[in-house]
Amino acid sequence: MDQVFKALSDGTRREMIERLTRGPASVGELAQPLSMSLPAVMQHLQVLEASGLVRSEKAGRVRTCHLEPDGLRMAEDWLGGQRTGWEHRLDRLGGFLDSDEGKRS
């Protein structure tokens, strides 16, 4: 999971993920809106593939990238668990502050 969050920590890679949510794209299509060289785009794609967020396949001279939802699902599940824990803590704090004991402090 560390690799997933490391991959998502970069804005360029998040932009690539965002594009792939609309469907598969060639490396050229992913690179088009970015102001960087094709080798730099490929390095970002390697990080995304290593994290399990993206997979690619080559047909002839075209490499097509696909989003791997399981990688995002793992991050979403972890974040959901964290959110649930914090919601419970905040609910308990709210209950304490509403109680007679909380009002005396």
XYZ file of N, CA and C in Angstrom:
315
model
N 0.824 -1.187 0.000
C 0.000 0.000 0.000
C 0.871 1.256 0.000
N 2.074 1.172 0.566
C 2.970 2.326 0.546
C 3.249 2.777 -0.885
N 3.423 1.821 -1.786
C 3.697 2.171 -3.186
C 2.502 2.894 -3.814
N 1.300 2.505 -3.436
C 0.102 3.161 -3.978
C 0.081 4.621 -3.550
N 0.297 4.876 -2.261
C 0.260 6.254 -1.790
C 1.441 7.059 -2.319
N 2.593 6.426 -2.478
C 3.740 7.112 -3.075
C 3.401 7.503 -4.518
N 2.805 6.589 -5.259
C 2.432 6.881 -6.642
C 1.415 8.020 -6.704
N 0.460 8.024 -5.789
C -0.584 9.049 -5.792
C -0.109 10.385 -5.222
N 1.085 10.408 -4.637
C 1.583 11.652 -4.040
C 2.031 12.670 -5.078
N 2.161 12.245 -6.324
C 2.639 13.129 -7.377
C 1.467 13.613 -8.239
N 1.397 14.902 -8.462
C 0.296 15.491 -9.229
C 0.220 15.002 -10.674
N 1.367 14.787 -11.297
C 1.377 14.288 -12.672
C 0.760 12.895 -12.736
N 1.125 12.052 -11.792
C 0.575 10.692 -11.787
C -0.913 10.708 -11.467
N -1.349 11.602 -10.572
C -2.789 11.716 -10.299
C -3.530 12.181 -11.550
N -2.908 13.068 -12.318
C -3.519 13.537 -13.571
C -3.658 12.376 -14.562
N -2.646 11.516 -14.613
C -2.705 10.348 -15.494
C -3.816 9.395 -15.046
N -3.920 9.172 -13.746
C -4.982 8.318 -13.201
C -6.339 8.910 -13.559
N -6.474 10.209 -13.377
C -7.740 10.882 -13.696
C -8.110 10.656 -15.160
N -7.140 10.781 -16.047
C -7.414 10.551 -17.471
C -7.845 9.108 -17.717
N -7.198 8.165 -17.044
C -7.513 6.750 -17.263
C -8.859 6.348 -16.678
N -9.445 7.174 -15.812
C -10.792 6.865 -15.312
C -11.818 6.973 -16.436
N -11.472 7.674 -17.503
C -12.377 7.812 -18.655
C -12.174 6.704 -19.672
N -11.210 5.819 -19.444
C -10.972 4.703 -20.345
C -9.504 4.579 -20.695
N -9.142 3.488 -21.352
C -7.747 3.259 -21.735
C -7.211 4.397 -22.607
N -5.888 4.588 -22.529
C -5.248 5.638 -23.321
C -3.842 5.197 -23.701
N -3.405 5.636 -24.852
C -2.028 5.356 -25.257
C -1.090 6.267 -24.457
N 0.179 5.906 -24.441
C 1.168 6.734 -23.753
C 1.176 8.130 -24.369
N 1.063 8.208 -25.682
C 1.016 9.506 -26.352
C -0.158 10.351 -25.904
N -1.309 9.727 -25.739
C -2.498 10.455 -25.262
C -2.300 10.941 -23.837
N -1.664 10.118 -23.004
C -1.403 10.539 -21.629
C -0.386 11.672 -21.583
N 0.591 11.623 -22.481
C 1.657 12.621 -22.493
C 1.213 13.955 -23.075
N 0.230 13.930 -23.959
C -0.170 15.122 -24.723
C -0.412 16.363 -23.850
N -1.202 16.294 -22.767
C -1.449 17.518 -22.007
C -0.320 17.891 -21.041
N 0.677 17.030 -20.902
C 1.748 17.265 -19.935
C 2.914 17.996 -20.591
N 3.532 18.872 -19.844
C 4.684 19.608 -20.375
C 5.975 18.920 -19.924
N 6.182 17.702 -20.452
C 7.392 16.956 -20.130
C 7.715 16.015 -21.277
N 8.919 15.500 -21.256
C 9.359 14.611 -22.326
C 8.676 13.246 -22.209
N 8.661 12.534 -23.312
C 8.083 11.189 -23.322
C 8.817 10.253 -22.349
N 10.160 10.302 -22.258
C 10.839 9.463 -21.256
C 10.403 9.776 -19.821
N 10.138 11.049 -19.532
C 9.670 11.412 -18.188
C 8.275 10.832 -17.939
N 7.417 10.879 -18.945
C 6.072 10.295 -18.833
C 6.197 8.789 -18.577
N 7.107 8.135 -19.287
C 7.306 6.694 -19.113
C 7.768 6.369 -17.695
N 8.603 7.224 -17.112
C 9.036 6.994 -15.725
C 7.843 7.060 -14.769
N 6.976 8.028 -14.985
C 5.778 8.125 -14.149
C 4.905 6.876 -14.324
N 4.768 6.422 -15.549
C 3.974 5.217 -15.809
C 4.582 3.991 -15.142
N 5.899 3.913 -15.103
C 6.553 2.789 -14.430
C 6.211 2.779 -12.949
N 6.170 3.946 -12.329
C 5.796 4.032 -10.905
C 4.351 3.578 -10.721
N 3.468 4.029 -11.611
C 2.057 3.647 -11.520
C 1.878 2.145 -11.729
N 2.636 1.563 -12.647
C 2.546 0.115 -12.881
C 3.105 -0.664 -11.696
N 4.224 -0.211 -11.147
C 4.830 -0.899 -10.001
C 3.912 -0.885 -8.778
N 3.099 0.159 -8.676
C 2.179 0.265 -7.538
C 0.914 -0.560 -7.741
N 0.687 -1.041 -8.967
C -0.514 -1.811 -9.256
C -1.718 -0.964 -9.626
N -1.507 0.329 -9.836
C -2.620 1.207 -10.201
C -2.921 1.192 -11.691
N -1.905 0.875 -12.486
C -2.040 0.913 -13.946
C -1.375 -0.326 -14.527
N -1.921 -0.812 -15.618
C -1.247 -1.855 -16.396
C -1.210 -1.377 -17.829
N -0.235 -1.862 -18.569
C -0.145 -1.458 -19.966
C 0.112 -2.681 -20.821
N -0.261 -2.555 -22.082
C -0.012 -3.625 -23.048
C 0.446 -2.973 -24.336
N 1.326 -3.660 -25.012
C 1.876 -3.119 -26.250
C 1.341 -3.912 -27.430
N 0.826 -3.204 -28.414
C 0.361 -3.798 -29.669
C 1.053 -3.044 -30.793
N 2.011 -3.682 -31.408
C 2.796 -2.999 -32.434
C 3.653 -1.932 -31.790
N 3.479 -0.705 -32.236
C 4.264 0.408 -31.696
C 3.496 1.200 -30.643
N 2.277 0.786 -30.343
C 1.427 1.555 -29.419
C 1.316 0.839 -28.078
N 1.647 1.555 -27.009
C 1.470 1.036 -25.653
C 0.219 1.684 -25.083
N -0.741 0.843 -24.716
C -2.011 1.324 -24.173
C -2.058 1.053 -22.671
N -2.465 2.048 -21.921
C -2.530 1.959 -20.458
C -3.979 1.827 -20.008
N -4.160 1.031 -18.970
C -5.476 0.774 -18.385
C -5.392 0.983 -16.880
N -6.443 1.502 -16.310
C -6.538 1.655 -14.866
C -6.806 0.295 -14.234
N -6.152 0.021 -13.115
C -6.386 -1.203 -12.351
C -7.169 -0.827 -11.085
N -8.474 -1.029 -11.082
C -9.303 -0.570 -9.963
C -8.948 -1.196 -8.617
N -8.388 -2.396 -8.599
C -8.066 -3.036 -7.319
C -7.054 -2.234 -6.513
N -6.096 -1.605 -7.193
C -5.114 -0.779 -6.490
C -5.767 0.405 -5.813
N -6.669 1.066 -6.524
C -7.388 2.192 -5.932
C -8.334 1.727 -4.832
N -8.928 0.563 -5.018
C -9.855 0.025 -4.015
C -9.140 -0.215 -2.685
N -7.908 -0.711 -2.767
C -7.142 -0.965 -1.549
C -6.917 0.346 -0.783
N -6.536 1.410 -1.495
C -6.331 2.708 -0.853
C -7.645 3.254 -0.299
N -8.711 3.095 -1.069
C -10.025 3.570 -0.625
C -10.479 2.843 0.641
N -10.261 1.532 0.698
C -10.636 0.759 1.885
C -9.867 1.229 3.110
N -8.569 1.459 2.948
C -7.756 1.915 4.074
C -8.232 3.286 4.549
N -8.443 4.212 3.595
C -8.913 5.547 3.954
C -10.290 5.498 4.608
N -11.155 4.615 4.105
C -12.480 4.466 4.708
C -12.396 4.015 6.152
N -11.497 3.082 6.432
C -11.301 2.626 7.808
C -10.801 3.746 8.706
N -9.899 4.553 8.194
C -9.395 5.699 8.965
C -10.503 6.705 9.223
N -11.310 6.970 8.193
C -12.412 7.918 8.342
C -13.405 7.440 9.397
N -13.725 6.141 9.362
C -14.668 5.576 10.326
C -14.138 5.740 11.747
N -12.849 5.449 11.918
C -12.246 5.604 13.251
C -12.328 7.026 13.760
N -12.034 7.984 12.889
C -12.090 9.386 13.305
C -13.519 9.843 13.552
N -14.459 9.347 12.774
C -15.857 9.714 13.010
C -16.311 9.230 14.377
N -15.906 8.009 14.764
C -16.255 7.486 16.093
C -15.622 8.332 17.195
N -14.366 8.708 17.009
C -13.694 9.542 18.016
C -14.394 10.890 18.161
N -14.742 11.494 17.031
C -15.407 12.798 17.078
C -16.808 12.695 17.675
N -17.506 11.599 17.390
C -18.823 11.381 18.007
C -18.693 11.271 19.523
N -17.687 10.539 19.991
C -17.473 10.407 21.442
C -17.115 11.758 22.056
N -16.289 12.540 21.354
C -15.939 13.866 21.850
C -17.186 14.743 21.921
N -18.012 14.701 20.882
C -19.250 15.478 20.900
C -20.163 15.066 22.043
N -20.254 13.755 22.263
C -21.072 13.271 23.378
C -20.536 13.746 24.720
N -19.219 13.727 24.867
C -18.599 14.188 26.106
C -18.869 15.671 26.315
N -18.704 16.463 25.260
C -18.908 17.902 25.395
C -20.361 18.245 25.680
N -21.288 17.423 25.202
C -22.709 17.649 25.471
C -23.116 17.171 26.858
N -22.318 16.318 27.467
C -22.664 15.755 28.776
C -22.423 16.776 29.882
N -22.964 16.473 31.057
C -22.758 17.347 32.223
C -21.287 17.470 32.566
N -20.537 16.348 32.449
C -19.114 16.374 32.767
C -18.351 17.305 31.811
N -18.712 17.274 30.531
C -18.054 18.135 29.555
C -18.374 19.606 29.753
N -19.567 19.874 30.253
C -19.973 21.272 30.462
C -19.282 21.869 31.677
N -18.877 21.036 32.640
C -18.197 21.527 33.829
C -16.742 21.890 33.547
N -16.153 21.313 32.509
C -14.702 21.532 32.259
C -14.427 22.864 31.662
